[in-house]
Amino acid sequence: MLTPGRRAAFESAVSANFNDLYRFAYWLSRNRWHAEDVLQESLLRAWRGWAGVREERAVRAWFFTIVRREFYRMRPQFPQGEPQADAIDPAFETDPASSIDMANALRGLADDSREALLMQVLGGFTCAEISAAIGASEGAVMARLTRARQAMRGRLERADLKLARQA
Amino acid sequence: MNCIDLRRLVPIDPARIDPEALAHAARCRSCNDFIEATRATEKLLAATLNVPVPEGLARRAVQRAVQRQGISRRYALAAGLALALGTGVIAYRAKDDPRALAGIDFVVYEEAGAILGAKPADPRDLALVAARIGIRLPVNSDDMRYVGTCPFDGGIAHHVVMKTSFGKVTLLLVPGRTIGSRVVAAAHGLEAVVAPARGGCVVIVADSTRSLTRVESSLYPA
């Protein structure tokens, strides 16, 4: 039997976090259809466990943890490769060329570095919170974040250099 | 704070730059430029991550999640009824033990919240609890990523998250809850075992049988 209040609270919590969860799933899987599948399974599991959620402030971390876990659980079922047709064009709020370079840099990151970076930027979590969610030490999370930013910066600088040479 | 410290710290979390680093940057032009460049890259990163979300997806996904659980419950009820009517069997022994499943559910749905919401405990207290229930902790304190207490299965458990060579393993030490024999379960891509101990039981949850076996085999003092 569904309790209307329980469902409304769940919908409200999902709604407050959904966009960031979708983007998290998308950048983990780098495929819009896989992201939707991961999110669907994650919400099913979240709804099943919703009755046990006691701390409202921990809900966002809980949702991100479920999405991450579902992604790694479902990933072996996803076809290999990364068809460009299933990738979403980057938002061109800034310079289009830089956005494309940044999207490529993100795709080129190692899984562990990318997930830490996504949890920090999209989730807004601290290194300690990321460490608790992924089961790595805080030092390892810091190292992954530094590696991710160094790799992105290196890639962007190489792209700028290439552009300058072409000009 | 010097230039080297700043360049090491800022890329870890550019949204939370230490006030000492900012104070140093106010006096150091080169470090100030470094922070500005890092912020510009973060702005580009945030804009790139901001991919459009399909319209109405949130509503549809919630609807399907809630409906699918309702449907699976109805199917479970109908299947249970048909089984009882068709075979006359009333007792059904499930392979997955509910106590071990509770351990998996805890890890999937509650562990992150428990870690964020609880005050971490002293690992030395954990050693006393382990001794009281008659087990040996399978790792040294350096491999423990989190030690605390949490509500579990109607009581209080001592919660340990540890890193092993095979990955992350969660242990729940439950004093006073003795069980007759070892029980197991598998769900959500995780495996769990509830191992009996002299003064309680230990729930072990891991993502592989290898981790589970390795940890369980080291619980009992020789």
PDB file of C-alpha atoms in Angstrom, chain B residues 56-198:
ATOM      1  CA  GLY B  56       9.577  15.004 -18.339  1.00  0.00           C
ATOM      2  CA  LEU B  57      12.139  12.249 -17.683  1.00  0.00           C
ATOM      3  CA  ALA B  58      12.083  12.791 -13.912  1.00  0.00           C
ATOM      4  CA  ARG B  59       8.309  12.407 -13.719  1.00  0.00           C
ATOM      5  CA  ARG B  60       8.290   9.333 -15.987  1.00  0.00           C
ATOM      6  CA  ALA B  61      11.154   7.658 -14.152  1.00  0.00           C
ATOM      7  CA  VAL B  62       9.540   8.157 -10.726  1.00  0.00           C
ATOM      8  CA  GLN B  63       6.207   6.910 -12.061  1.00  0.00           C
ATOM      9  CA  ARG B  64       7.804   3.759 -13.483  1.00  0.00           C
ATOM     10  CA  ALA B  65       9.837   3.108 -10.320  1.00  0.00           C
ATOM     11  CA  VAL B  66       6.786   3.325  -8.089  1.00  0.00           C
ATOM     12  CA  GLN B  67       4.607   1.291 -10.464  1.00  0.00           C
ATOM     13  CA  ARG B  68       7.204  -1.437 -11.011  1.00  0.00           C
ATOM     14  CA  GLN B  69       7.486  -2.053  -7.307  1.00  0.00           C
ATOM     15  CA  GLY B  70       3.688  -2.186  -7.015  1.00  0.00           C
ATOM     16  CA  ILE B  71       3.515  -4.658  -9.910  1.00  0.00           C
ATOM     17  CA  SER B  72       6.286  -6.854  -8.526  1.00  0.00           C
ATOM     18  CA  ARG B  73       4.526  -6.938  -5.167  1.00  0.00           C
ATOM     19  CA  ARG B  74       1.252  -7.993  -6.814  1.00  0.00           C
ATOM     20  CA  TYR B  75       3.062 -10.654  -8.859  1.00  0.00           C
ATOM     21  CA  ALA B  76       4.795 -11.901  -5.746  1.00  0.00           C
ATOM     22  CA  LEU B  77       1.471 -12.164  -3.944  1.00  0.00           C
ATOM     23  CA  ALA B  78      -0.198 -13.963  -6.867  1.00  0.00           C
ATOM     24  CA  ALA B  79       2.771 -16.282  -7.332  1.00  0.00           C
ATOM     25  CA  GLY B  80       2.847 -17.107  -3.645  1.00  0.00           C
ATOM     26  CA  LEU B  81      -0.866 -17.882  -3.643  1.00  0.00           C
ATOM     27  CA  ALA B  82      -0.592 -20.081  -6.745  1.00  0.00           C
ATOM     28  CA  LEU B  83       2.327 -21.953  -5.219  1.00  0.00           C
ATOM     29  CA  ALA B  84       0.444 -22.619  -1.994  1.00  0.00           C
ATOM     30  CA  LEU B  85      -2.734 -23.673  -3.822  1.00  0.00           C
ATOM     31  CA  GLY B  86      -1.016 -25.760  -6.478  1.00  0.00           C
ATOM     32  CA  THR B  87       1.394 -27.676  -4.360  1.00  0.00           C
ATOM     33  CA  GLY B  88       0.004 -27.417  -0.906  1.00  0.00           C
ATOM     34  CA  VAL B  89       3.408 -26.396   0.247  1.00  0.00           C
ATOM     35  CA  ILE B  90       3.260 -23.789   2.918  1.00  0.00           C
ATOM     36  CA  ALA B  91       6.852 -23.640   3.956  1.00  0.00           C
ATOM     37  CA  TYR B  92       9.214 -22.195   1.412  1.00  0.00           C
ATOM     38  CA  ARG B  93      12.858 -22.115   2.181  1.00  0.00           C
ATOM     39  CA  ALA B  94      14.445 -19.194   0.403  1.00  0.00           C
ATOM     40  CA  LYS B  95      18.091 -19.432  -0.660  1.00  0.00           C
ATOM     41  CA  ASP B  96      18.689 -15.871   0.416  1.00  0.00           C
ATOM     42  CA  ASP B  97      18.501 -15.509   4.153  1.00  0.00           C
ATOM     43  CA  PRO B  98      16.635 -12.373   5.290  1.00  0.00           C
ATOM     44  CA  ARG B  99      19.330 -11.469   7.841  1.00  0.00           C
ATOM     45  CA  ALA B 100      22.024 -11.558   5.150  1.00  0.00           C
ATOM     46  CA  LEU B 101      19.724  -9.651   2.760  1.00  0.00           C
ATOM     47  CA  ALA B 102      19.262  -7.014   5.474  1.00  0.00           C
ATOM     48  CA  GLY B 103      23.048  -6.582   5.432  1.00  0.00           C
ATOM     49  CA  ILE B 104      23.038  -5.999   1.656  1.00  0.00           C
ATOM     50  CA  ASP B 105      20.114  -3.584   1.916  1.00  0.00           C
ATOM     51  CA  PHE B 106      21.969  -1.701   4.615  1.00  0.00           C
ATOM     52  CA  VAL B 107      25.006  -1.262   2.348  1.00  0.00           C
ATOM     53  CA  VAL B 108      22.953  -0.278  -0.704  1.00  0.00           C
ATOM     54  CA  TYR B 109      20.433   2.018   0.907  1.00  0.00           C
ATOM     55  CA  GLU B 110      21.691   3.169   4.274  1.00  0.00           C
ATOM     56  CA  GLU B 111      25.452   2.951   4.541  1.00  0.00           C
ATOM     57  CA  ALA B 112      26.281   6.301   2.963  1.00  0.00           C
ATOM     58  CA  GLY B 113      23.684   8.030   5.160  1.00  0.00           C
ATOM     59  CA  ALA B 114      24.949   6.222   8.253  1.00  0.00           C
ATOM     60  CA  ILE B 115      28.513   7.343   7.565  1.00  0.00           C
ATOM     61  CA  LEU B 116      27.528  10.927   6.899  1.00  0.00           C
ATOM     62  CA  GLY B 117      25.115  11.144   9.842  1.00  0.00           C
ATOM     63  CA  ALA B 118      27.101   9.344  12.564  1.00  0.00           C
ATOM     64  CA  LYS B 119      30.007  10.385  14.717  1.00  0.00           C
ATOM     65  CA  PRO B 120      32.918   8.058  13.907  1.00  0.00           C
ATOM     66  CA  ALA B 121      33.918   5.750  16.764  1.00  0.00           C
ATOM     67  CA  ASP B 122      37.321   4.923  18.173  1.00  0.00           C
ATOM     68  CA  PRO B 123      38.847   1.810  16.488  1.00  0.00           C
ATOM     69  CA  ARG B 124      40.131   0.736  19.939  1.00  0.00           C
ATOM     70  CA  ASP B 125      36.527   0.385  21.160  1.00  0.00           C
ATOM     71  CA  LEU B 126      35.874  -1.805  18.150  1.00  0.00           C
ATOM     72  CA  ALA B 127      38.671  -4.155  19.178  1.00  0.00           C
ATOM     73  CA  LEU B 128      36.983  -4.542  22.589  1.00  0.00           C
ATOM     74  CA  VAL B 129      33.634  -5.313  20.943  1.00  0.00           C
ATOM     75  CA  ALA B 130      35.315  -7.875  18.662  1.00  0.00           C
ATOM     76  CA  ALA B 131      36.947  -9.548  21.653  1.00  0.00           C
ATOM     77  CA  ARG B 132      33.637  -9.588  23.528  1.00  0.00           C
ATOM     78  CA  ILE B 133      31.798 -11.381  20.750  1.00  0.00           C
ATOM     79  CA  GLY B 134      34.741 -13.722  20.152  1.00  0.00           C
ATOM     80  CA  ILE B 135      36.158 -12.756  16.773  1.00  0.00           C
ATOM     81  CA  ARG B 136      39.419 -11.361  15.515  1.00  0.00           C
ATOM     82  CA  LEU B 137      39.277  -8.209  13.365  1.00  0.00           C
ATOM     83  CA  PRO B 138      40.401  -9.227   9.874  1.00  0.00           C
ATOM     84  CA  VAL B 139      42.476  -6.113   9.151  1.00  0.00           C
ATOM     85  CA  ASN B 140      44.659  -3.696  11.015  1.00  0.00           C
ATOM     86  CA  SER B 141      43.344  -0.221  11.751  1.00  0.00           C
ATOM     87  CA  ASP B 142      45.194   1.299   8.752  1.00  0.00           C
ATOM     88  CA  ASP B 143      42.921  -0.601   6.380  1.00  0.00           C
ATOM     89  CA  MET B 144      39.746   0.570   8.089  1.00  0.00           C
ATOM     90  CA  ARG B 145      38.165   3.450   6.242  1.00  0.00           C
ATOM     91  CA  TYR B 146      35.329   4.022   8.694  1.00  0.00           C
ATOM     92  CA  VAL B 147      34.359   2.790  12.152  1.00  0.00           C
ATOM     93  CA  GLY B 148      31.074   3.769  13.783  1.00  0.00           C
ATOM     94  CA  THR B 149      27.793   2.505  15.137  1.00  0.00           C
ATOM     95  CA  CYS B 150      24.485   2.311  13.322  1.00  0.00           C
ATOM     96  CA  PRO B 151      20.959   0.984  13.753  1.00  0.00           C
ATOM     97  CA  PHE B 152      20.704  -2.441  12.143  1.00  0.00           C
ATOM     98  CA  ASP B 153      17.927  -5.017  12.071  1.00  0.00           C
ATOM     99  CA  GLY B 154      16.193  -3.664  15.171  1.00  0.00           C
ATOM    100  CA  GLY B 155      19.377  -3.246  17.219  1.00  0.00           C
ATOM    101  CA  ILE B 156      22.713  -1.468  17.172  1.00  0.00           C
ATOM    102  CA  ALA B 157      25.647  -2.734  15.129  1.00  0.00           C
ATOM    103  CA  HIS B 158      29.299  -1.724  15.062  1.00  0.00           C
ATOM    104  CA  HIS B 159      29.891  -0.643  11.494  1.00  0.00           C
ATOM    105  CA  VAL B 160      33.267  -1.013   9.772  1.00  0.00           C
ATOM    106  CA  VAL B 161      34.132  -0.133   6.177  1.00  0.00           C
ATOM    107  CA  MET B 162      37.457  -1.517   5.154  1.00  0.00           C
ATOM    108  CA  LYS B 163      39.654  -1.672   2.120  1.00  0.00           C
ATOM    109  CA  THR B 164      41.057  -5.044   1.180  1.00  0.00           C
ATOM    110  CA  SER B 165      43.178  -6.133  -1.749  1.00  0.00           C
ATOM    111  CA  PHE B 166      39.930  -7.340  -3.363  1.00  0.00           C
ATOM    112  CA  GLY B 167      37.963  -4.126  -2.832  1.00  0.00           C
ATOM    113  CA  LYS B 168      35.648  -2.560  -0.301  1.00  0.00           C
ATOM    114  CA  VAL B 169      34.120  -4.759   2.415  1.00  0.00           C
ATOM    115  CA  THR B 170      31.528  -3.790   5.023  1.00  0.00           C
ATOM    116  CA  LEU B 171      31.410  -5.503   8.420  1.00  0.00           C
ATOM    117  CA  LEU B 172      28.592  -5.216  10.928  1.00  0.00           C
ATOM    118  CA  LEU B 173      29.409  -6.613  14.357  1.00  0.00           C
ATOM    119  CA  VAL B 174      26.147  -7.350  16.166  1.00  0.00           C
ATOM    120  CA  PRO B 175      26.722  -8.203  19.842  1.00  0.00           C
ATOM    121  CA  GLY B 176      24.089 -10.301  21.602  1.00  0.00           C
ATOM    122  CA  ARG B 177      22.447 -11.493  18.360  1.00  0.00           C
ATOM    123  CA  THR B 178      23.534 -15.129  18.217  1.00  0.00           C
ATOM    124  CA  ILE B 179      22.598 -17.372  15.300  1.00  0.00           C
ATOM    125  CA  GLY B 180      22.729 -21.158  14.937  1.00  0.00           C
ATOM    126  CA  SER B 181      24.551 -21.404  11.640  1.00  0.00           C
ATOM    127  CA  ARG B 182      26.114 -19.417   8.853  1.00  0.00           C
ATOM    128  CA  VAL B 183      23.619 -17.905   6.348  1.00  0.00           C
ATOM    129  CA  VAL B 184      24.137 -16.185   2.990  1.00  0.00           C
ATOM    130  CA  ALA B 185      22.404 -13.991   0.410  1.00  0.00           C
ATOM    131  CA  ALA B 186      23.167 -12.257  -2.883  1.00  0.00           C
ATOM    132  CA  ALA B 187      21.431  -9.184  -4.313  1.00  0.00           C
ATOM    133  CA  HIS B 188      22.190  -5.879  -6.089  1.00  0.00           C
ATOM    134  CA  GLY B 189      25.520  -7.294  -7.287  1.00  0.00           C
ATOM    135  CA  LEU B 190      26.660  -7.850  -3.689  1.00  0.00           C
ATOM    136  CA  GLU B 191      27.097 -10.935  -1.553  1.00  0.00           C
ATOM    137  CA  ALA B 192      26.590 -11.227   2.185  1.00  0.00           C
ATOM    138  CA  VAL B 193      27.257 -13.780   4.851  1.00  0.00           C
ATOM    139  CA  VAL B 194      26.123 -13.720   8.470  1.00  0.00           C
ATOM    140  CA  ALA B 195      28.740 -15.617  10.466  1.00  0.00           C
ATOM    141  CA  PRO B 196      27.976 -16.888  13.970  1.00  0.00           C
ATOM    142  CA  ALA B 197      30.210 -15.881  16.862  1.00  0.00           C
ATOM    143  CA  ARG B 198      30.325 -16.729  20.541  1.00  0.00           C
TER     144      ARG B 198
END
